[in-house]
CSV table of C-alpha atoms in Angstrom, one decimal:
chain,number,residue,atom,x,y,z
A,1,UNK,CA,139.8,-51.7,-51.2
A,2,UNK,CA,138.0,-53.7,-48.6
A,3,UNK,CA,139.0,-57.2,-47.8
A,4,UNK,CA,137.1,-60.1,-49.3
A,5,UNK,CA,135.3,-62.7,-47.4
A,6,UNK,CA,136.7,-66.2,-48.0
A,7,UNK,CA,134.4,-69.2,-47.6
A,8,UNK,CA,135.8,-72.4,-46.3
A,9,UNK,CA,134.4,-75.8,-45.4
A,10,UNK,CA,135.8,-77.1,-42.1
A,11,UNK,CA,135.2,-80.1,-39.9
A,12,UNK,CA,134.8,-80.3,-36.1
A,13,UNK,CA,137.4,-82.2,-34.0
A,14,UNK,CA,136.3,-84.3,-31.1
A,15,UNK,CA,139.8,-84.8,-29.7
A,16,UNK,CA,142.4,-82.2,-28.9
A,17,UNK,CA,146.0,-82.4,-27.8
A,18,UNK,CA,149.3,-83.1,-29.5
A,19,UNK,CA,148.5,-86.7,-30.3
A,20,UNK,CA,145.1,-85.8,-31.8
A,21,UNK,CA,146.7,-83.0,-33.8
A,22,UNK,CA,149.3,-85.3,-35.3
A,23,UNK,CA,146.6,-87.7,-36.4
A,24,UNK,CA,144.7,-84.8,-38.1
A,25,UNK,CA,147.9,-83.9,-40.0
A,26,UNK,CA,148.4,-87.5,-41.1
A,27,UNK,CA,145.0,-87.3,-42.6
A,28,UNK,CA,146.0,-84.4,-44.8
A,29,UNK,CA,144.3,-81.7,-42.7
A,30,UNK,CA,145.3,-78.8,-40.5
A,31,UNK,CA,144.2,-78.6,-36.9
A,32,UNK,CA,142.7,-75.2,-35.9
A,33,UNK,CA,140.6,-73.5,-33.3
A,34,UNK,CA,137.8,-70.9,-33.2
A,35,UNK,CA,137.7,-68.7,-30.1
A,36,UNK,CA,136.6,-65.3,-28.8
A,37,UNK,CA,133.3,-63.4,-28.6
A,38,UNK,CA,132.8,-64.8,-25.0
A,39,UNK,CA,132.1,-68.3,-26.4
A,40,UNK,CA,133.7,-71.6,-25.8
A,41,UNK,CA,136.7,-72.4,-28.1
A,42,UNK,CA,135.8,-74.9,-30.9
A,43,UNK,CA,138.3,-77.3,-32.3
A,44,UNK,CA,138.2,-77.8,-36.1
A,45,UNK,CA,140.3,-79.0,-39.0
A,46,UNK,CA,140.8,-77.7,-42.5
A,47,UNK,CA,142.0,-79.3,-45.7
A,48,UNK,CA,145.8,-78.9,-45.9
A,49,UNK,CA,146.1,-78.2,-49.6
A,50,UNK,CA,143.5,-75.4,-49.5
A,51,UNK,CA,145.2,-73.9,-46.4
A,52,UNK,CA,148.7,-74.0,-48.0
A,53,UNK,CA,147.3,-72.5,-51.3
A,54,UNK,CA,145.8,-69.6,-49.3
A,55,UNK,CA,148.9,-69.1,-47.2
A,56,UNK,CA,151.2,-68.8,-50.3
A,57,UNK,CA,148.8,-66.1,-51.6
A,58,UNK,CA,149.0,-64.2,-48.3
A,59,UNK,CA,145.3,-64.8,-47.6
A,60,UNK,CA,145.7,-65.2,-43.9
A,61,UNK,CA,146.6,-61.6,-43.3
A,62,UNK,CA,143.7,-59.3,-42.3
A,63,UNK,CA,141.3,-61.5,-44.1
A,64,UNK,CA,137.7,-62.4,-43.1
A,65,UNK,CA,136.7,-66.1,-43.3
A,66,UNK,CA,133.2,-67.5,-43.4
A,67,UNK,CA,133.8,-71.0,-42.0
A,68,UNK,CA,131.0,-73.5,-42.8
A,69,UNK,CA,130.7,-76.1,-40.0
A,70,UNK,CA,127.9,-78.6,-39.4
A,71,UNK,CA,125.4,-76.4,-41.3
A,72,UNK,CA,126.4,-73.2,-39.5
A,73,UNK,CA,128.5,-70.3,-40.6
A,74,UNK,CA,131.1,-68.6,-38.5
A,75,UNK,CA,132.5,-65.2,-39.4
A,76,UNK,CA,136.1,-65.1,-38.2
A,77,UNK,CA,139.5,-63.6,-38.9
A,78,UNK,CA,142.8,-65.4,-38.7
A,79,UNK,CA,144.8,-64.5,-35.7
A,80,UNK,CA,147.8,-66.8,-35.8
A,81,UNK,CA,149.3,-69.2,-38.3
A,82,UNK,CA,151.8,-71.6,-36.9
A,83,UNK,CA,154.5,-73.1,-39.1
A,84,UNK,CA,156.7,-76.2,-38.7
A,85,UNK,CA,160.1,-74.8,-37.8
A,86,UNK,CA,161.9,-77.1,-40.2
A,87,UNK,CA,159.6,-77.7,-43.1
A,88,UNK,CA,157.8,-74.3,-43.0
A,89,UNK,CA,154.5,-76.0,-43.5
A,90,UNK,CA,151.3,-74.8,-41.8
A,91,UNK,CA,150.7,-76.9,-38.7
A,92,UNK,CA,147.9,-74.9,-36.8
A,93,UNK,CA,145.6,-71.9,-37.3
A,94,UNK,CA,143.9,-69.8,-34.7
A,95,UNK,CA,140.6,-68.0,-35.8
A,96,UNK,CA,139.0,-65.2,-33.8
A,97,UNK,CA,135.2,-64.9,-33.9
A,98,UNK,CA,133.8,-61.5,-35.1
A,99,UNK,CA,131.4,-60.1,-32.4
A,100,UNK,CA,128.0,-58.7,-32.9
A,101,UNK,CA,129.2,-55.2,-33.5
A,102,UNK,CA,131.3,-56.4,-36.4
A,103,UNK,CA,134.4,-54.6,-35.2
A,104,UNK,CA,137.8,-56.3,-35.0
A,105,UNK,CA,141.2,-55.2,-33.9
A,106,UNK,CA,143.6,-55.6,-36.8
A,107,UNK,CA,147.0,-54.3,-37.9
A,108,UNK,CA,146.9,-52.8,-41.4
A,109,UNK,CA,150.2,-52.4,-43.3
A,110,UNK,CA,151.3,-49.0,-44.6
A,111,UNK,CA,152.1,-48.6,-48.3
A,112,UNK,CA,154.0,-45.5,-49.5
A,113,UNK,CA,153.2,-44.1,-53.0
A,114,UNK,CA,155.2,-41.9,-55.4
A,115,UNK,CA,158.6,-42.2,-53.7
A,116,UNK,CA,160.2,-41.6,-57.1
A,117,UNK,CA,158.7,-38.1,-57.4
A,118,UNK,CA,158.8,-37.1,-53.7
A,119,UNK,CA,160.5,-33.6,-53.7
A,120,UNK,CA,162.1,-34.2,-50.3
A,121,UNK,CA,163.7,-37.5,-51.4
A,122,UNK,CA,164.8,-35.9,-54.7
A,123,UNK,CA,166.7,-33.3,-52.6
A,124,UNK,CA,168.5,-36.1,-50.8
A,125,UNK,CA,166.0,-36.9,-48.1
A,126,UNK,CA,165.4,-40.4,-46.7
A,127,UNK,CA,162.1,-41.9,-45.9
A,128,UNK,CA,162.2,-42.9,-42.2
A,129,UNK,CA,159.4,-45.3,-41.4
A,130,UNK,CA,158.3,-45.1,-37.8
A,131,UNK,CA,155.4,-47.6,-38.2
A,132,UNK,CA,155.1,-50.2,-40.9
A,133,UNK,CA,151.5,-50.9,-39.9
A,134,UNK,CA,148.7,-49.2,-38.1
A,135,UNK,CA,146.5,-51.0,-35.6
A,136,UNK,CA,142.8,-50.1,-35.8
A,137,UNK,CA,139.3,-51.1,-34.8
A,138,UNK,CA,137.6,-51.7,-38.1
A,139,UNK,CA,134.3,-53.2,-39.4
A,140,UNK,CA,135.1,-56.6,-40.6
A,141,UNK,CA,133.8,-56.0,-44.1
A,142,UNK,CA,135.8,-52.8,-44.6
A,143,UNK,CA,139.3,-53.9,-43.8
A,144,UNK,CA,141.6,-52.4,-46.4
A,145,UNK,CA,144.6,-54.4,-47.8
A,146,UNK,CA,146.8,-51.4,-46.9
A,147,UNK,CA,146.8,-47.8,-45.9
A,148,UNK,CA,148.2,-45.8,-48.8
A,149,UNK,CA,150.3,-42.6,-48.1
A,150,UNK,CA,151.1,-40.4,-51.0
A,151,UNK,CA,154.6,-38.8,-50.9
A,152,UNK,CA,154.1,-36.7,-54.0
A,153,UNK,CA,154.4,-33.4,-52.1
A,154,UNK,CA,156.4,-34.5,-49.0
A,155,UNK,CA,159.4,-32.3,-48.2
A,156,UNK,CA,162.5,-32.8,-46.1
A,157,UNK,CA,161.7,-32.4,-42.4
A,158,UNK,CA,158.0,-33.3,-42.9
A,159,UNK,CA,156.4,-35.7,-40.5
A,160,UNK,CA,153.4,-37.8,-41.6
A,161,UNK,CA,150.9,-38.4,-38.8
A,162,UNK,CA,148.0,-40.8,-38.5
A,163,UNK,CA,145.5,-38.0,-39.0
A,164,UNK,CA,146.7,-37.8,-42.6
A,165,UNK,CA,145.6,-41.4,-43.2
A,166,UNK,CA,142.2,-42.0,-44.8
A,167,UNK,CA,140.3,-44.5,-42.7
A,168,UNK,CA,137.3,-46.6,-43.8
A,169,UNK,CA,134.0,-45.6,-42.4
A,170,UNK,CA,133.6,-46.8,-38.9
A,171,UNK,CA,137.4,-47.5,-38.4
A,172,UNK,CA,139.6,-45.7,-35.9
A,173,UNK,CA,143.2,-46.2,-34.6
A,174,UNK,CA,143.4,-48.2,-31.3
A,175,UNK,CA,145.7,-45.4,-30.0
A,176,UNK,CA,143.4,-42.4,-29.5
A,177,UNK,CA,145.4,-40.1,-27.1
A,178,UNK,CA,147.8,-38.7,-29.7
A,179,UNK,CA,148.3,-38.0,-33.4
A,180,UNK,CA,151.2,-40.4,-33.7
A,181,UNK,CA,153.9,-40.4,-36.4
A,182,UNK,CA,153.8,-42.8,-39.3
A,183,UNK,CA,156.9,-41.6,-41.1
A,184,UNK,CA,159.2,-38.6,-41.7
A,185,UNK,CA,161.3,-37.4,-44.5
A,186,UNK,CA,164.7,-37.0,-42.9
A,187,UNK,CA,167.6,-35.2,-44.6
A,188,UNK,CA,171.2,-36.3,-45.1
A,189,UNK,CA,173.8,-34.1,-43.4
A,190,UNK,CA,174.4,-30.4,-44.0
A,191,UNK,CA,173.4,-30.5,-47.7
A,192,UNK,CA,169.9,-31.3,-46.7
A,193,UNK,CA,170.1,-29.2,-43.5
A,194,UNK,CA,169.2,-32.3,-41.8
A,195,UNK,CA,171.3,-33.6,-38.9
A,196,UNK,CA,168.9,-32.0,-36.4
A,197,UNK,CA,166.0,-33.4,-38.4
A,198,UNK,CA,167.5,-36.9,-38.3
A,199,UNK,CA,167.9,-36.7,-34.6
A,200,UNK,CA,164.4,-35.3,-34.1
A,201,UNK,CA,162.9,-38.2,-36.2
A,202,UNK,CA,164.9,-40.7,-34.1
A,203,UNK,CA,163.7,-39.2,-30.9
A,204,UNK,CA,160.1,-39.1,-32.1
A,205,UNK,CA,160.2,-42.8,-33.1
A,206,UNK,CA,161.7,-43.7,-29.7
A,207,UNK,CA,159.0,-41.7,-27.9
A,208,UNK,CA,156.3,-43.5,-29.9
A,209,UNK,CA,157.8,-46.9,-28.9
A,210,UNK,CA,157.9,-45.9,-25.3
A,211,UNK,CA,154.2,-44.8,-25.4
A,212,UNK,CA,153.2,-48.1,-27.0
A,213,UNK,CA,154.9,-50.1,-24.2
A,214,UNK,CA,153.1,-48.1,-21.5
A,215,UNK,CA,149.8,-48.8,-23.2
A,216,UNK,CA,150.5,-52.5,-23.3
């Protein structure tokens, strides 16, 4: 299911800085900024109650916003939501503009289906998740809520790679040089014939992490 576009009325901010941000919060609004797409950052503010309502619903994760500002519309995605360390209230939001090609870089969570009937897990295997999300380049209007991986036929010792994930049209993983592992079904000791499989899964996960660090 592709992500919905959330429309939001925002106001521009003439002043920036800590003092100006505190004043915005006293007025019942949340300071924010729009940046990216090779344009100047734009300081804005949003209604706090609406922001908090959306935050509680998880609507700041991989969501597209149509921000209405001074008669113009800005297509953006939320990039960072800062919380007060004591009160856990939203104190600032960063929005990234969507460029002309419509592609954005976003991490999509992975959801596993049918664990209760997975034959490998019924035999004592354990789901070893290497990646809890997959970072992709994706058209802004086709961002899925999650990538679903069906375990209905997964066996002990089986590795699930990114090539097994169904991507939306126009989307592709940001890592292109290998068919990286998403998860494995590892066994438990001699009964599952799995000590070697557990070790291999651990080594593979470590190798994936090292490759990610090199890319960064």
